[in-house]
Short mmCIF file of C-alpha atoms in Angstrom, two decimals:
data_model
loop_
_atom_site.label_atom_id
_atom_site.label_comp_id
_atom_site.label_asym_id
_atom_site.label_seq_id
_atom_site.Cartn_x
_atom_site.Cartn_y
_atom_site.Cartn_z
CA UNK A 371 68.65 35.31 -31.15
CA UNK A 372 70.04 38.32 -29.35
CA UNK A 373 73.21 37.86 -27.61
CA UNK A 374 74.19 41.10 -26.10
CA UNK A 375 72.19 42.94 -23.30
CA UNK A 376 71.50 45.81 -25.54
CA UNK A 377 69.74 43.42 -28.38
CA UNK A 378 68.18 41.15 -25.60
CA UNK A 379 66.63 44.44 -24.05
CA UNK A 380 65.56 45.82 -27.36
CA UNK A 381 63.80 42.86 -28.31
CA UNK A 382 61.99 42.77 -24.85
CA UNK A 383 60.91 46.29 -25.17
CA UNK A 384 59.47 45.93 -28.41
CA UNK A 385 57.82 42.46 -27.27
CA UNK A 386 56.24 44.46 -24.33
CA UNK A 387 55.18 47.50 -26.52
CA UNK A 388 53.19 44.97 -28.63
CA UNK A 389 51.76 43.08 -25.73
CA UNK A 390 50.48 46.40 -24.17
CA UNK A 391 48.89 47.21 -27.48
CA UNK A 392 47.48 44.09 -28.01
CA UNK A 393 46.31 43.47 -24.45
CA UNK A 394 45.73 47.03 -23.05
CA UNK A 395 46.41 47.56 -19.24
CA UNK A 396 43.21 48.36 -17.38
CA UNK A 397 42.68 52.06 -16.53
CA UNK A 398 42.69 52.78 -13.00
CA UNK A 399 39.27 54.76 -13.65
CA UNK A 400 37.69 51.43 -14.13
CA UNK A 401 39.01 49.91 -10.97
CA UNK A 402 36.65 48.58 -8.12
CA UNK A 403 37.57 50.21 -4.66
CA UNK A 404 39.51 47.18 -3.76
CA UNK A 405 41.48 47.16 -7.00
CA UNK A 406 42.43 50.72 -6.53
CA UNK A 407 43.85 49.77 -3.11
CA UNK A 408 45.62 46.97 -4.48
CA UNK A 409 47.19 49.13 -7.10
CA UNK A 410 48.40 51.84 -4.39
CA UNK A 411 49.84 48.85 -2.30
CA UNK A 412 51.55 47.39 -5.44
CA UNK A 413 52.73 50.78 -6.60
CA UNK A 414 54.11 51.78 -3.24
CA UNK A 415 55.98 48.28 -3.17
CA UNK A 416 57.56 49.23 -6.54
CA UNK A 417 58.48 52.58 -5.41
CA UNK A 418 60.17 51.30 -2.32
CA UNK A 419 61.97 48.63 -4.35
CA UNK A 420 63.28 51.05 -6.86
CA UNK A 421 64.50 53.57 -4.25
CA UNK A 422 65.48 51.53 -1.19
CA UNK A 423 66.41 47.95 -1.45
CA UNK A 424 66.63 47.29 -5.22
CA UNK A 425 69.69 49.40 -5.76
CA UNK A 426 71.61 47.79 -2.72
CA UNK A 427 70.74 44.15 -4.36
CA UNK A 428 71.71 45.40 -7.83
CA UNK A 429 75.17 46.80 -6.58
CA UNK A 430 75.47 43.17 -4.80
CA UNK A 431 74.99 41.75 -8.20
CA UNK A 432 77.24 43.89 -10.24
CA UNK A 433 79.93 42.93 -7.86
CA UNK A 434 79.60 39.44 -8.84
CA UNK A 435 78.88 40.22 -12.48
CA UNK A 436 82.39 39.27 -13.67
CA UNK A 437 82.78 36.14 -11.76
CA UNK A 438 79.19 34.96 -12.93
CA UNK A 439 79.53 36.19 -16.48
CA UNK A 440 76.54 38.60 -15.84
CA UNK A 441 76.28 42.17 -17.45
CA UNK A 442 76.61 44.68 -15.06
CA UNK A 443 73.38 47.08 -14.69
CA UNK A 444 70.88 44.42 -15.88
CA UNK A 445 67.43 45.35 -17.31
CA UNK A 446 64.91 45.02 -14.61
CA UNK A 447 61.79 43.02 -15.46
CA UNK A 448 58.83 43.73 -13.10
CA UNK A 449 56.41 40.94 -13.21
CA UNK A 450 53.02 41.75 -11.89
CA UNK A 451 49.28 41.55 -12.96
CA UNK A 452 46.04 43.62 -13.21
CA UNK A 453 46.40 46.56 -10.58
CA UNK A 454 50.23 46.11 -10.64
CA UNK A 455 50.34 46.66 -14.30
CA UNK A 456 48.44 49.87 -13.94
CA UNK A 457 50.69 51.07 -11.39
CA UNK A 458 53.69 50.24 -13.06
CA UNK A 459 52.37 52.27 -16.12
CA UNK A 460 52.05 55.32 -13.95
CA UNK A 461 55.33 54.89 -12.29
CA UNK A 462 57.45 53.76 -14.99
CA UNK A 463 56.20 55.57 -18.09
CA UNK A 464 59.38 56.51 -20.29
CA UNK A 465 61.63 54.19 -18.35
CA UNK A 466 61.28 51.37 -20.75
CA UNK A 467 64.69 51.15 -21.67
CA UNK A 468 65.61 50.25 -17.87
CA UNK A 469 62.41 48.45 -16.66
CA UNK A 470 59.98 46.41 -18.53
CA UNK A 471 56.60 45.42 -16.98
CA UNK A 472 54.73 42.37 -18.01
CA UNK A 473 52.67 39.52 -16.60
CA UNK A 474 54.52 36.12 -15.88
CA UNK A 475 52.89 34.23 -18.80
CA UNK A 476 53.71 37.06 -21.19
CA UNK A 477 57.59 36.93 -20.07
CA UNK A 478 57.65 33.27 -20.14
CA UNK A 479 56.38 33.68 -23.80
CA UNK A 480 59.34 36.13 -24.55
CA UNK A 481 61.89 34.02 -22.91
CA UNK A 482 60.97 30.97 -25.13
CA UNK A 483 61.92 33.15 -28.09
CA UNK A 484 64.88 34.96 -26.56
CA UNK A 485 66.37 32.91 -23.68
CA UNK A 486 68.57 34.23 -20.94
CA UNK A 487 68.86 31.13 -18.91
CA UNK A 488 71.81 32.40 -16.63
CA UNK A 489 70.11 35.69 -16.22
CA UNK A 490 73.04 37.49 -17.65
CA UNK A 491 70.99 40.50 -19.12
CA UNK A 492 68.08 40.99 -16.54
CA UNK A 493 66.98 40.62 -13.08
CA UNK A 494 63.16 40.02 -12.04
CA UNK A 495 61.06 41.86 -9.42
CA UNK A 496 57.88 39.71 -9.10
CA UNK A 497 54.98 41.78 -7.13
CA UNK A 498 51.34 40.76 -7.23
CA UNK A 499 48.33 40.00 -4.83
CA UNK A 500 46.69 36.80 -5.12
CA UNK A 501 43.92 35.02 -3.02
CA UNK A 502 45.32 33.01 -0.01
CA UNK A 503 45.45 29.14 0.12
CA UNK A 504 43.76 27.63 3.23
CA UNK A 505 47.13 27.33 5.16
CA UNK A 506 47.74 31.19 4.48
CA UNK A 507 44.26 32.35 5.38
CA UNK A 508 44.81 30.39 8.82
CA UNK A 509 47.67 32.72 9.26
CA UNK A 510 45.21 35.64 9.16
CA UNK A 511 43.03 33.94 11.49
CA UNK A 512 46.01 33.78 14.04
CA UNK A 513 46.87 37.45 13.58
CA UNK A 514 45.84 39.79 16.44
CA UNK A 515 44.10 42.14 14.04
CA UNK A 516 40.49 43.09 13.31
CA UNK A 517 41.53 43.46 9.52
CA UNK A 518 42.05 39.54 9.59
CA UNK A 519 38.13 39.20 9.20
CA UNK A 520 38.08 40.99 5.80
CA UNK A 521 38.73 39.90 2.26
CA UNK A 522 42.39 38.27 2.37
CA UNK A 523 45.15 38.79 -0.15
CA UNK A 524 48.88 37.36 -0.07
CA UNK A 525 51.39 39.69 -1.44
CA UNK A 526 53.92 37.90 -3.28
CA UNK A 527 57.29 39.67 -3.45
CA UNK A 528 60.21 38.13 -4.92
CA UNK A 529 63.59 39.52 -6.21
CA UNK A 530 65.65 37.09 -8.43
CA UNK A 531 69.20 38.75 -9.29
CA UNK A 532 70.36 35.70 -10.83
CA UNK A 533 70.74 31.64 -10.43
CA UNK A 534 70.80 30.91 -6.85
CA UNK A 535 70.69 34.83 -5.89
CA UNK A 536 67.12 35.67 -4.69
CA UNK A 537 65.28 37.26 -1.88
CA UNK A 538 61.36 37.14 -1.24
CA UNK A 539 58.54 36.76 1.23
CA UNK A 540 54.60 36.64 1.48
CA UNK A 541 52.79 39.18 3.59
CA UNK A 542 48.89 39.01 4.18
CA UNK A 543 46.74 41.84 3.65
CA UNK A 544 43.12 42.32 4.18
CA UNK A 545 40.40 44.54 2.43
CA UNK A 546 37.76 45.62 4.93
CA UNK A 547 35.74 49.12 5.27
CA UNK A 548 37.26 50.26 1.74
CA UNK A 549 40.71 49.84 2.81
CA UNK A 550 43.75 47.51 2.57
CA UNK A 551 45.47 46.87 5.85
CA UNK A 552 48.54 44.65 6.60
CA UNK A 553 47.42 41.72 8.69
CA UNK A 554 50.88 39.96 8.85
CA UNK A 555 54.04 40.94 7.32
CA UNK A 556 56.56 38.30 5.89
CA UNK A 557 54.74 35.40 7.47
CA UNK A 558 56.92 33.29 4.83
CA UNK A 559 60.29 34.65 3.61
CA UNK A 560 63.32 33.15 1.69
CA UNK A 561 66.77 34.20 0.29
CA UNK A 562 69.67 32.65 -1.21
#
């Protein structure tokens, strides 16, 4: 079992390469218009995280690293699905030593083989779109937006820097007239 960040990361990068070969990421040219719009939203979110708020959270984590027993500059694991994987493939190609992109079940499979329970070697960015629950759809009904009548989607955004160091939220989007539009931003959020 890998014990250093370098060994753990090498095992993860190798695992991800095999998963991506066995379960190829969908090509954007095969996406529906709605999936392409989702890919753009998730890609924009990923870029914003990498350039804006991710580095400040990483600095905060690194300030606690010695106290918590974490490695400084942890490997970033980007958990997403479908259109998010395609966005990651476009944005992160060549950066596999710093960021790995997988689905949640794939990463759970990896962690079963290579645990990092205290997240000493990695941090996680989760970002995907899913259909809303009935309660979440009601948020759209209450929003003052013409887009609330379209096909609703919830954007799940969660950064986990370590145990008890998390930030996240849910935003409501709508697909209508061949466009995705934000209906309600951060209608639910959390941090610790």
